[in-house]
PDB file of N, CA and C and ligand atoms in Angstrom:
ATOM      1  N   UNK Z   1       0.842  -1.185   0.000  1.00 61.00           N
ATOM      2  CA  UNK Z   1       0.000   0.000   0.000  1.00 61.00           C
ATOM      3  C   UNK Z   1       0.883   1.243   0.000  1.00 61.00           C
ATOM      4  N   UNK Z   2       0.641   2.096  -1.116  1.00 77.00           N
ATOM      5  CA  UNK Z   2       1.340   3.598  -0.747  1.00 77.00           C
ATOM      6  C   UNK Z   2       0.597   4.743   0.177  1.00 77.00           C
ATOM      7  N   UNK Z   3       1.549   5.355   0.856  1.00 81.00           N
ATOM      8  CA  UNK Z   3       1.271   6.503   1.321  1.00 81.00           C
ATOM      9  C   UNK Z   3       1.007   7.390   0.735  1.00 81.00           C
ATOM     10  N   UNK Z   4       0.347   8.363   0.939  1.00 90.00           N
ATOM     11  CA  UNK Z   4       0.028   9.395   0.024  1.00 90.00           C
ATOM     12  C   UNK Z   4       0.411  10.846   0.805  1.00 90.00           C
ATOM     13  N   UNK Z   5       1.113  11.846   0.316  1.00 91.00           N
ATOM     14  CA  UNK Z   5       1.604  12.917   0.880  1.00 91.00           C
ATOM     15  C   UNK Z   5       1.449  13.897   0.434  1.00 91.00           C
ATOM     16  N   UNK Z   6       1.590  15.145   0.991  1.00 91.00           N
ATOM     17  CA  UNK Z   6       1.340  16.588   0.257  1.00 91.00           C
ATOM     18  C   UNK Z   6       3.431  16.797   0.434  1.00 91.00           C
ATOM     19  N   UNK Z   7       3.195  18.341  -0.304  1.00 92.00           N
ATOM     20  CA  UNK Z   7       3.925  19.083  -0.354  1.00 92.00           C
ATOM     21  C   UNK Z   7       4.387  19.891   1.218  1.00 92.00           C
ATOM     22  N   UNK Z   8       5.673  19.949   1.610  1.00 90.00           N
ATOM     23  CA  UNK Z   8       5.814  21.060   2.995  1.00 90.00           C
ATOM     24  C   UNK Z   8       4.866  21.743   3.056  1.00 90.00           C
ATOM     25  N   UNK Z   9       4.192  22.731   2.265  1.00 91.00           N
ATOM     26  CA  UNK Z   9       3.385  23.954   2.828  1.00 91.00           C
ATOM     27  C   UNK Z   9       2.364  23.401   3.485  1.00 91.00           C
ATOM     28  N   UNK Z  10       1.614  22.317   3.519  1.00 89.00           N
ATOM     29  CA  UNK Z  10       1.141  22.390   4.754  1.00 89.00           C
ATOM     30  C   UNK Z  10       1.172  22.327   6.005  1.00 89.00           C
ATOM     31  N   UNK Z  11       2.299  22.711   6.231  1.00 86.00           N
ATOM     32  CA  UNK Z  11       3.144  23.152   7.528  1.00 86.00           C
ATOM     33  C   UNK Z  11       2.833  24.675   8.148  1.00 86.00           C
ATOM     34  N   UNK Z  12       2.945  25.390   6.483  1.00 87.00           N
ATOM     35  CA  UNK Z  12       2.776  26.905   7.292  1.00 87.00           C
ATOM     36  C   UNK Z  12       1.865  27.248   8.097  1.00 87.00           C
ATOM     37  N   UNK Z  13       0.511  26.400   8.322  1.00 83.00           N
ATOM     38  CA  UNK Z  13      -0.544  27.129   9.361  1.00 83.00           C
ATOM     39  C   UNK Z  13      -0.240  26.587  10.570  1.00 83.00           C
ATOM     40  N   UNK Z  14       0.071  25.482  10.962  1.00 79.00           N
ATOM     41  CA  UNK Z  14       0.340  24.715  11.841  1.00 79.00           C
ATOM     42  C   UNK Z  14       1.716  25.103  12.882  1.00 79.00           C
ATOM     43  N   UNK Z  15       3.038  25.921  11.539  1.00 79.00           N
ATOM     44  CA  UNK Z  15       3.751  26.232  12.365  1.00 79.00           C
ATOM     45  C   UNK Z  15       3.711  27.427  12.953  1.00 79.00           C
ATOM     46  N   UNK Z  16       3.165  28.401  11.861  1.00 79.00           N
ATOM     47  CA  UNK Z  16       2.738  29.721  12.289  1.00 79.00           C
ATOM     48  C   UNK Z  16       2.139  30.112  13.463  1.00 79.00           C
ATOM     49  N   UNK Z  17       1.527  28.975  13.909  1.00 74.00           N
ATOM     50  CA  UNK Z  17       0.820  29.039  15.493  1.00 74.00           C
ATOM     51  C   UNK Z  17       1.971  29.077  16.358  1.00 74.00           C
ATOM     52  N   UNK Z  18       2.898  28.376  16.266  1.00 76.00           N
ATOM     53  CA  UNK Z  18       4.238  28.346  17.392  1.00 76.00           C
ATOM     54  C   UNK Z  18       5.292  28.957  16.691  1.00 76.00           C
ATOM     55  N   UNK Z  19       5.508  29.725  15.359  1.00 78.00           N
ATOM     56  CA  UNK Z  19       6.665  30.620  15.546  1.00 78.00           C
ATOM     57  C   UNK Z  19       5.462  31.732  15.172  1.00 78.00           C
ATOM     58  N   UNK Z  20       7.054  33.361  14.902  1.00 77.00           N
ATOM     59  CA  UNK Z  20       6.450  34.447  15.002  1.00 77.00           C
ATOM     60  C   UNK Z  20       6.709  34.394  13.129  1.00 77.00           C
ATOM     61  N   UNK Z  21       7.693  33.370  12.624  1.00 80.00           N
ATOM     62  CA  UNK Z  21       8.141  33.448  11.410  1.00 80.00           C
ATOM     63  C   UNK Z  21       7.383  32.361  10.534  1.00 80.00           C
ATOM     64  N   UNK Z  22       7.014  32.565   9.264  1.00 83.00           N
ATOM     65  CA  UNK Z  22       7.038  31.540   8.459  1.00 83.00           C
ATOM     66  C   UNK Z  22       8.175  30.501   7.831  1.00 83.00           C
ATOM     67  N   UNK Z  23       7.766  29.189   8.539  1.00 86.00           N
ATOM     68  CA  UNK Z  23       9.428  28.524   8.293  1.00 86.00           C
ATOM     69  C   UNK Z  23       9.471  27.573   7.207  1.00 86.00           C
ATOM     70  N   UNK Z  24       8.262  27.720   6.218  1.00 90.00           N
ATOM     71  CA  UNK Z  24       8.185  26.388   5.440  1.00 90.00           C
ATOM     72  C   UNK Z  24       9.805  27.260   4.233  1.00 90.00           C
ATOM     73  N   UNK Z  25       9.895  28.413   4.154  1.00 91.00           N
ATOM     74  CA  UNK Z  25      11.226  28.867   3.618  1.00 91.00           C
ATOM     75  C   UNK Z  25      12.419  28.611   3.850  1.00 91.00           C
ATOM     76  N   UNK Z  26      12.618  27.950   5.210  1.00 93.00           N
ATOM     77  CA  UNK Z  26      14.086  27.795   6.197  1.00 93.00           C
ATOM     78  C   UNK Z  26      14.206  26.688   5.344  1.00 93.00           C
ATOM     79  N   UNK Z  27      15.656  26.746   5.412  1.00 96.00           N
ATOM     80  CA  UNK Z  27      16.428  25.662   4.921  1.00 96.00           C
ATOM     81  C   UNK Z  27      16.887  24.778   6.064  1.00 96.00           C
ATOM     82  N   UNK Z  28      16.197  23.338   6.174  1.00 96.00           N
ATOM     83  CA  UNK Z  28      16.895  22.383   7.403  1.00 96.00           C
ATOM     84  C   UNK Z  28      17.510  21.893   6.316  1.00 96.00           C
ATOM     85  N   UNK Z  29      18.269  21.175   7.674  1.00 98.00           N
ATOM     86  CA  UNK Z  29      19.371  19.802   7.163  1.00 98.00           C
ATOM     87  C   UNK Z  29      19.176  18.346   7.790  1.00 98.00           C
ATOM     88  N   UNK Z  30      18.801  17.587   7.136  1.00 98.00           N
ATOM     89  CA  UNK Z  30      18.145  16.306   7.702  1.00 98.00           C
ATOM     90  C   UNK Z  30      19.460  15.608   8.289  1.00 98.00           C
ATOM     91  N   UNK Z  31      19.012  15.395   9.767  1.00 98.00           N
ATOM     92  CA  UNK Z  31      19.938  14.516  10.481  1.00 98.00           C
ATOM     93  C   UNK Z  31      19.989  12.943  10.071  1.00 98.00           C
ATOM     94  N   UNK Z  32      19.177  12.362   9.241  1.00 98.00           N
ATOM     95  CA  UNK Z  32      19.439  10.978   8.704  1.00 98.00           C
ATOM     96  C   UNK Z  32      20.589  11.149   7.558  1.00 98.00           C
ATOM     97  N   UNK Z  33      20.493  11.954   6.498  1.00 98.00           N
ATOM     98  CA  UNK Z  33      21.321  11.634   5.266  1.00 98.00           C
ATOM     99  C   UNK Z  33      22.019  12.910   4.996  1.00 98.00           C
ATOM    100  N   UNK Z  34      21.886  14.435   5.712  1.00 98.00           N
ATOM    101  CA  UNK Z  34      22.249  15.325   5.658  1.00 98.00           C
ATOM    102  C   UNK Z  34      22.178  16.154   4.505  1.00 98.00           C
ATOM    103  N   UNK Z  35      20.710  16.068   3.348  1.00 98.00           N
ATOM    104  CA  UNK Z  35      20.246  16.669   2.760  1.00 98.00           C
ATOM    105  C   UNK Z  35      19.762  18.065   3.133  1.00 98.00           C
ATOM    106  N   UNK Z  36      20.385  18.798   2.599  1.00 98.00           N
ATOM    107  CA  UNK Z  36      19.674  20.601   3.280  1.00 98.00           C
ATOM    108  C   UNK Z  36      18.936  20.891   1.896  1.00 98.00           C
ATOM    109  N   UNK Z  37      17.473  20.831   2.112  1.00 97.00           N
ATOM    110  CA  UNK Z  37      16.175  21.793   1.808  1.00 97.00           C
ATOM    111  C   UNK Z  37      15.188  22.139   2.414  1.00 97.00           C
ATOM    112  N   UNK Z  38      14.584  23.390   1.328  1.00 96.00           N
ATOM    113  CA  UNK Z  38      13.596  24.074   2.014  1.00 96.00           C
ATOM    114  C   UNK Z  38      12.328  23.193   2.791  1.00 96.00           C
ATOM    115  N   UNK Z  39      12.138  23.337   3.952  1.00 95.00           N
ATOM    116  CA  UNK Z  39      10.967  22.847   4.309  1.00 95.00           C
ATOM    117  C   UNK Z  39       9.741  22.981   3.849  1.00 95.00           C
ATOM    118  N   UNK Z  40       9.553  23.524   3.219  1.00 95.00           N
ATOM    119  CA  UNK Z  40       8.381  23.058   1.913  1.00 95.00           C
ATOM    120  C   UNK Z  40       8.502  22.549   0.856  1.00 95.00           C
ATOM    121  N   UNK Z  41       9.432  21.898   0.852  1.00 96.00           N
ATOM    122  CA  UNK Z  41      10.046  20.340  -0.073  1.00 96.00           C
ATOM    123  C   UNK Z  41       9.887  19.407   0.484  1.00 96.00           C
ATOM    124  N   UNK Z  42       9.477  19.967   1.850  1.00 96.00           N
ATOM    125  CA  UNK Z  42       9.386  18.602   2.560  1.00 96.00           C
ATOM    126  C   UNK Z  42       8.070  17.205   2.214  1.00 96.00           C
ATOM    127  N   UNK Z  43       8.194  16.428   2.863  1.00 96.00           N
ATOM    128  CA  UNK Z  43       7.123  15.702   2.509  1.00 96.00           C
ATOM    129  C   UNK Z  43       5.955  15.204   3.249  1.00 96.00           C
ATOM    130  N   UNK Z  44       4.755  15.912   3.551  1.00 95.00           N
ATOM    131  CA  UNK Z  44       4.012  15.952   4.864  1.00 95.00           C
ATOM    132  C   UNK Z  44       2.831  14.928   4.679  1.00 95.00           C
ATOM    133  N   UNK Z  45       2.861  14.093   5.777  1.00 94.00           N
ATOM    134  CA  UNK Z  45       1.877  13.079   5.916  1.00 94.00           C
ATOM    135  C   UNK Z  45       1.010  13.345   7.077  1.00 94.00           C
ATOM    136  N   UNK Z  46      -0.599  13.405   6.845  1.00 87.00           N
ATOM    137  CA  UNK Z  46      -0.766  14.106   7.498  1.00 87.00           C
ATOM    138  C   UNK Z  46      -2.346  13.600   8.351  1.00 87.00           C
ATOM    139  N   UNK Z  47      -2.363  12.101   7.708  1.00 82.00           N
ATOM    140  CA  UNK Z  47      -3.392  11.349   8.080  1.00 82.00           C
ATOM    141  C   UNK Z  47      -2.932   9.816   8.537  1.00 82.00           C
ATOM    142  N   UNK Z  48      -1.482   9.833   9.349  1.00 72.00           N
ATOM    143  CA  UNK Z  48      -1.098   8.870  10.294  1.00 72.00           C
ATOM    144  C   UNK Z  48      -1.438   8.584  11.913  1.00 72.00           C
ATOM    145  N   UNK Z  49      -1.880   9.859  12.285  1.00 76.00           N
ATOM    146  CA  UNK Z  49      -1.977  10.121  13.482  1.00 76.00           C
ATOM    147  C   UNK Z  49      -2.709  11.471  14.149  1.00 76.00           C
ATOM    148  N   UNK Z  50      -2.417  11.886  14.853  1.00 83.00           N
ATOM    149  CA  UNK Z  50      -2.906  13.130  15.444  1.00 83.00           C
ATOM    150  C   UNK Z  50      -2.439  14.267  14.953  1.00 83.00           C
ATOM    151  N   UNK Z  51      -1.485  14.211  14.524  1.00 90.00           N
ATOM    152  CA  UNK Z  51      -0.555  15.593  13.570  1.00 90.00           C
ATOM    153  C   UNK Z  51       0.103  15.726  12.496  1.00 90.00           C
ATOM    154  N   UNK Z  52       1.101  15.857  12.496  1.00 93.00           N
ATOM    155  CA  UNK Z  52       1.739  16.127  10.669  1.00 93.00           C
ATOM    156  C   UNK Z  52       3.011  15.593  11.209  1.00 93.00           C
ATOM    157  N   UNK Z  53       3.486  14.852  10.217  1.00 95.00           N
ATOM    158  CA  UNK Z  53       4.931  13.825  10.174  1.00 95.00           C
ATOM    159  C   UNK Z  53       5.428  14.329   8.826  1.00 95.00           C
ATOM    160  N   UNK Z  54       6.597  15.498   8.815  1.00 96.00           N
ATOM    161  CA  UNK Z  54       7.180  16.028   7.826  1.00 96.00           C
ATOM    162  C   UNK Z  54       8.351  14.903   7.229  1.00 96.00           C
ATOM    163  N   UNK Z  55       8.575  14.341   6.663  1.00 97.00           N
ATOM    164  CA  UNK Z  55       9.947  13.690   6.378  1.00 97.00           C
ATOM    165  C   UNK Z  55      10.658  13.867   4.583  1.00 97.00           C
ATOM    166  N   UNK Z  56      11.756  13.464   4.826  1.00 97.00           N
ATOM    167  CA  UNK Z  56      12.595  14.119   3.889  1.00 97.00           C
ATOM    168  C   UNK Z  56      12.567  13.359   2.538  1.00 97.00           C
ATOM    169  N   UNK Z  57      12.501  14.162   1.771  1.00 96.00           N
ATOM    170  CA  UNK Z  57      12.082  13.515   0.056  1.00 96.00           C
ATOM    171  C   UNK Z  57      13.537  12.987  -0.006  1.00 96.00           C
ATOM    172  N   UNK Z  58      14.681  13.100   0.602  1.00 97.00           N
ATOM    173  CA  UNK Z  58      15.712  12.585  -0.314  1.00 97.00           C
ATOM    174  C   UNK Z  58      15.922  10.980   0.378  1.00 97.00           C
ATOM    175  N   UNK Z  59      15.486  10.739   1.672  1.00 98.00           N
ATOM    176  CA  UNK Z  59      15.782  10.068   2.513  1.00 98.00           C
ATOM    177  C   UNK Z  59      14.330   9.311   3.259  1.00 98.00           C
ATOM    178  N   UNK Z  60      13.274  10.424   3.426  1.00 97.00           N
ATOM    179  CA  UNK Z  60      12.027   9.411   3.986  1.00 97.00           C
ATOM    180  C   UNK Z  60      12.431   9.305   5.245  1.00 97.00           C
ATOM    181  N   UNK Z  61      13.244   9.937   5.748  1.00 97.00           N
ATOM    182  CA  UNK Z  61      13.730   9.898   7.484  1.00 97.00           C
ATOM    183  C   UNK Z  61      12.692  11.294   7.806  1.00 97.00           C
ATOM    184  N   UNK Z  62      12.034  10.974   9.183  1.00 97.00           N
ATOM    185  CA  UNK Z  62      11.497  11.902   9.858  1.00 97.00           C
ATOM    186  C   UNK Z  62      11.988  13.220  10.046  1.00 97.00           C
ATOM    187  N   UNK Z  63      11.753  14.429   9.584  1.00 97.00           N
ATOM    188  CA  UNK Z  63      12.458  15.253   9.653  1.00 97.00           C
ATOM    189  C   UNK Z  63      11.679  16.370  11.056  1.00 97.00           C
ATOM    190  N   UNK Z  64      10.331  16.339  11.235  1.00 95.00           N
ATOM    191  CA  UNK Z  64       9.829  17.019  12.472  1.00 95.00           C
ATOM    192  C   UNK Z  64       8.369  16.436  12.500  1.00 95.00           C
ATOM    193  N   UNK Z  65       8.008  16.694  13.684  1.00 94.00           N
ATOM    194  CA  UNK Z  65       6.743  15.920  13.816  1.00 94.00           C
ATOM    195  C   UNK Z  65       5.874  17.319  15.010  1.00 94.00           C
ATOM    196  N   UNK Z  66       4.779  17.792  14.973  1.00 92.00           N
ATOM    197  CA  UNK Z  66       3.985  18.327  15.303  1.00 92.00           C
ATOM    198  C   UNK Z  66       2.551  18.119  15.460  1.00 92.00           C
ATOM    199  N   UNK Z  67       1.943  18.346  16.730  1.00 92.00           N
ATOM    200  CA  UNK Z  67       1.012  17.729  17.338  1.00 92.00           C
ATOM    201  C   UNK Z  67      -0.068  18.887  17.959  1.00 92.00           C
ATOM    202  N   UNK Z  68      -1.117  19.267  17.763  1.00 87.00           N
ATOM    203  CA  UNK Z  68      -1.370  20.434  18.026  1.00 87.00           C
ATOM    204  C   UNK Z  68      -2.877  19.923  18.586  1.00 87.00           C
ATOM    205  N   UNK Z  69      -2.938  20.413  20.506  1.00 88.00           N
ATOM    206  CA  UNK Z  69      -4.243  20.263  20.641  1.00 88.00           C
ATOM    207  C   UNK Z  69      -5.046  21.626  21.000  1.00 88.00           C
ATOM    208  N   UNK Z  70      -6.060  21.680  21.523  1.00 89.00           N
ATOM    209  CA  UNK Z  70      -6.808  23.317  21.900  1.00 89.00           C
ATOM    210  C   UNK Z  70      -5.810  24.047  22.751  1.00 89.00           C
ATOM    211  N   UNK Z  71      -5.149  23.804  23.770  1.00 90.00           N
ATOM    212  CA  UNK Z  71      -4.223  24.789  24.235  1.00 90.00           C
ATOM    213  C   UNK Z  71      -2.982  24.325  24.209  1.00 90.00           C
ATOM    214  N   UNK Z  72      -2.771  23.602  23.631  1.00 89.00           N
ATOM    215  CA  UNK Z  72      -0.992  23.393  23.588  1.00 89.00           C
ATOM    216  C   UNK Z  72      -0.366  23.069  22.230  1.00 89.00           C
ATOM    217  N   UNK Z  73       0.570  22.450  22.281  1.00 87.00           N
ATOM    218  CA  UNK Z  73       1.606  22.112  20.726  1.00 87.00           C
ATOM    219  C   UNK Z  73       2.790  20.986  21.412  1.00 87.00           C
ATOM    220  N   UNK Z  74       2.724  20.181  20.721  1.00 92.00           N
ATOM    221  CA  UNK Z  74       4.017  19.440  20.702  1.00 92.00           C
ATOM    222  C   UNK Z  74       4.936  19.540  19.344  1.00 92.00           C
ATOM    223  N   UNK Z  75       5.905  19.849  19.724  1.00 91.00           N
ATOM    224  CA  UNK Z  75       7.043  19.563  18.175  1.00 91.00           C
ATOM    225  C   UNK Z  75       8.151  19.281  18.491  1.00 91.00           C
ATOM    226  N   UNK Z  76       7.916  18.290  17.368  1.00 95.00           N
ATOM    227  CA  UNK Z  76       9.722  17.181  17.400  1.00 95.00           C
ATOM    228  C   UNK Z  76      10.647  17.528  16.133  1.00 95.00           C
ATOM    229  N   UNK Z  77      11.550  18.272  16.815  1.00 94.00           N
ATOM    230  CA  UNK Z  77      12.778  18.882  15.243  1.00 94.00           C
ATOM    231  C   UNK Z  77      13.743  17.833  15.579  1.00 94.00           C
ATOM    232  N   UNK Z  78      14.012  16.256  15.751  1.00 96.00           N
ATOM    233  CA  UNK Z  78      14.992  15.705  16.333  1.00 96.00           C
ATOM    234  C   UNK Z  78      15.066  14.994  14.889  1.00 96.00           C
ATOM    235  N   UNK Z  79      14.743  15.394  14.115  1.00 98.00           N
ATOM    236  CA  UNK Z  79      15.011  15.054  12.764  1.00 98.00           C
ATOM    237  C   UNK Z  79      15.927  15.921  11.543  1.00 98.00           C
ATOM    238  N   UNK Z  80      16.202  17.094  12.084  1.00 97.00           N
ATOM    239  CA  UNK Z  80      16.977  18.112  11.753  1.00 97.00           C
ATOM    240  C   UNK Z  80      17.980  18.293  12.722  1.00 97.00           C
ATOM    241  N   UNK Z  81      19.098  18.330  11.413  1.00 97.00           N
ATOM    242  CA  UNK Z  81      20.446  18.910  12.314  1.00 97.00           C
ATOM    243  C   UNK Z  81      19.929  20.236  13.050  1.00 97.00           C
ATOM    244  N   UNK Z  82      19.894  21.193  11.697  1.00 96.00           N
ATOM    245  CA  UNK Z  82      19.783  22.421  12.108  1.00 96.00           C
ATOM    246  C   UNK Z  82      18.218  23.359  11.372  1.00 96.00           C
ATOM    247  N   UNK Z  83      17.724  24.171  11.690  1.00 93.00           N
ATOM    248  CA  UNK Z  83      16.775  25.306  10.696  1.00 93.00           C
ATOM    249  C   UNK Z  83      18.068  27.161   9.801  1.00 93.00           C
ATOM    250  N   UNK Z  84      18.290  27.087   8.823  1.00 93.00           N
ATOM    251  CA  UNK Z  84      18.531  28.060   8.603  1.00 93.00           C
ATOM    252  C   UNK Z  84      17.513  28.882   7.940  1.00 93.00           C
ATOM    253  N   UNK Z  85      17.362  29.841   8.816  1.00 87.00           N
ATOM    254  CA  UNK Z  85      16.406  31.206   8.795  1.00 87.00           C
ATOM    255  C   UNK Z  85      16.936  32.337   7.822  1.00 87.00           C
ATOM    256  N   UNK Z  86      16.366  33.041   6.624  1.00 82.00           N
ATOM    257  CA  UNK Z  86      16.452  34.256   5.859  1.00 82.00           C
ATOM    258  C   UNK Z  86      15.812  35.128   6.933  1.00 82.00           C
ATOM    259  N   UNK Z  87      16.638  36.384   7.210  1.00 75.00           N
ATOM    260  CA  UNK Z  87      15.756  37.469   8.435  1.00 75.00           C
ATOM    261  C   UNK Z  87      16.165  38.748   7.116  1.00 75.00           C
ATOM    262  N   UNK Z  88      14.932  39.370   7.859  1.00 70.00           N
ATOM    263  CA  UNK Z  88      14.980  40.893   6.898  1.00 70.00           C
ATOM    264  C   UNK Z  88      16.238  41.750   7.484  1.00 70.00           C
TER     265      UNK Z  88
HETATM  266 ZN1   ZN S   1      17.223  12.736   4.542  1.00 55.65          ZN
END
């Protein structure tokens, strides 16, 4: 059976709630294979569970995982080395 996935951007509403920035632009670097792209390259699955499981098109390794209930947020970046941010 295949999975079926969207594109990163459906990240931006989800993350926009917990940053002040839009990050589907940041460039991570995946801690499985050390591919650096934009997080809206990413590859978001988004009907496994309770939240969105971003993982990496070059690799399919988990790259962040986010969980969002009425007053709180969980997020897992333990799939990224790092986020590089463009600031004005
Ligand atoms: Zn990877």
């Amino acid at each position: 059976m295949t999975q079926t996935w969207v594109d990163g951007n459906q990240l931006a509403g989800p993350l926009a709630e917990i940053f002040a920035i839009d990050l589907t632009g940041a460039r991570g670097g995946c801690a499985h294979c050390g591919l650096a792209a934009r997080m809206a390259e990413a590859r978001v699955f988004d009907d496994l569970g309770p939240g969105l499981v971003a993982r990496c098109r070059g690799c399919e390794g988990v790259l962040l995982r986010v969980v969002r209930a009425p007053d709180r947020a969980w997020l897992d970046l333990s799939g990224l080395n790092y986020l590089e941010l463009a600031l004005p």
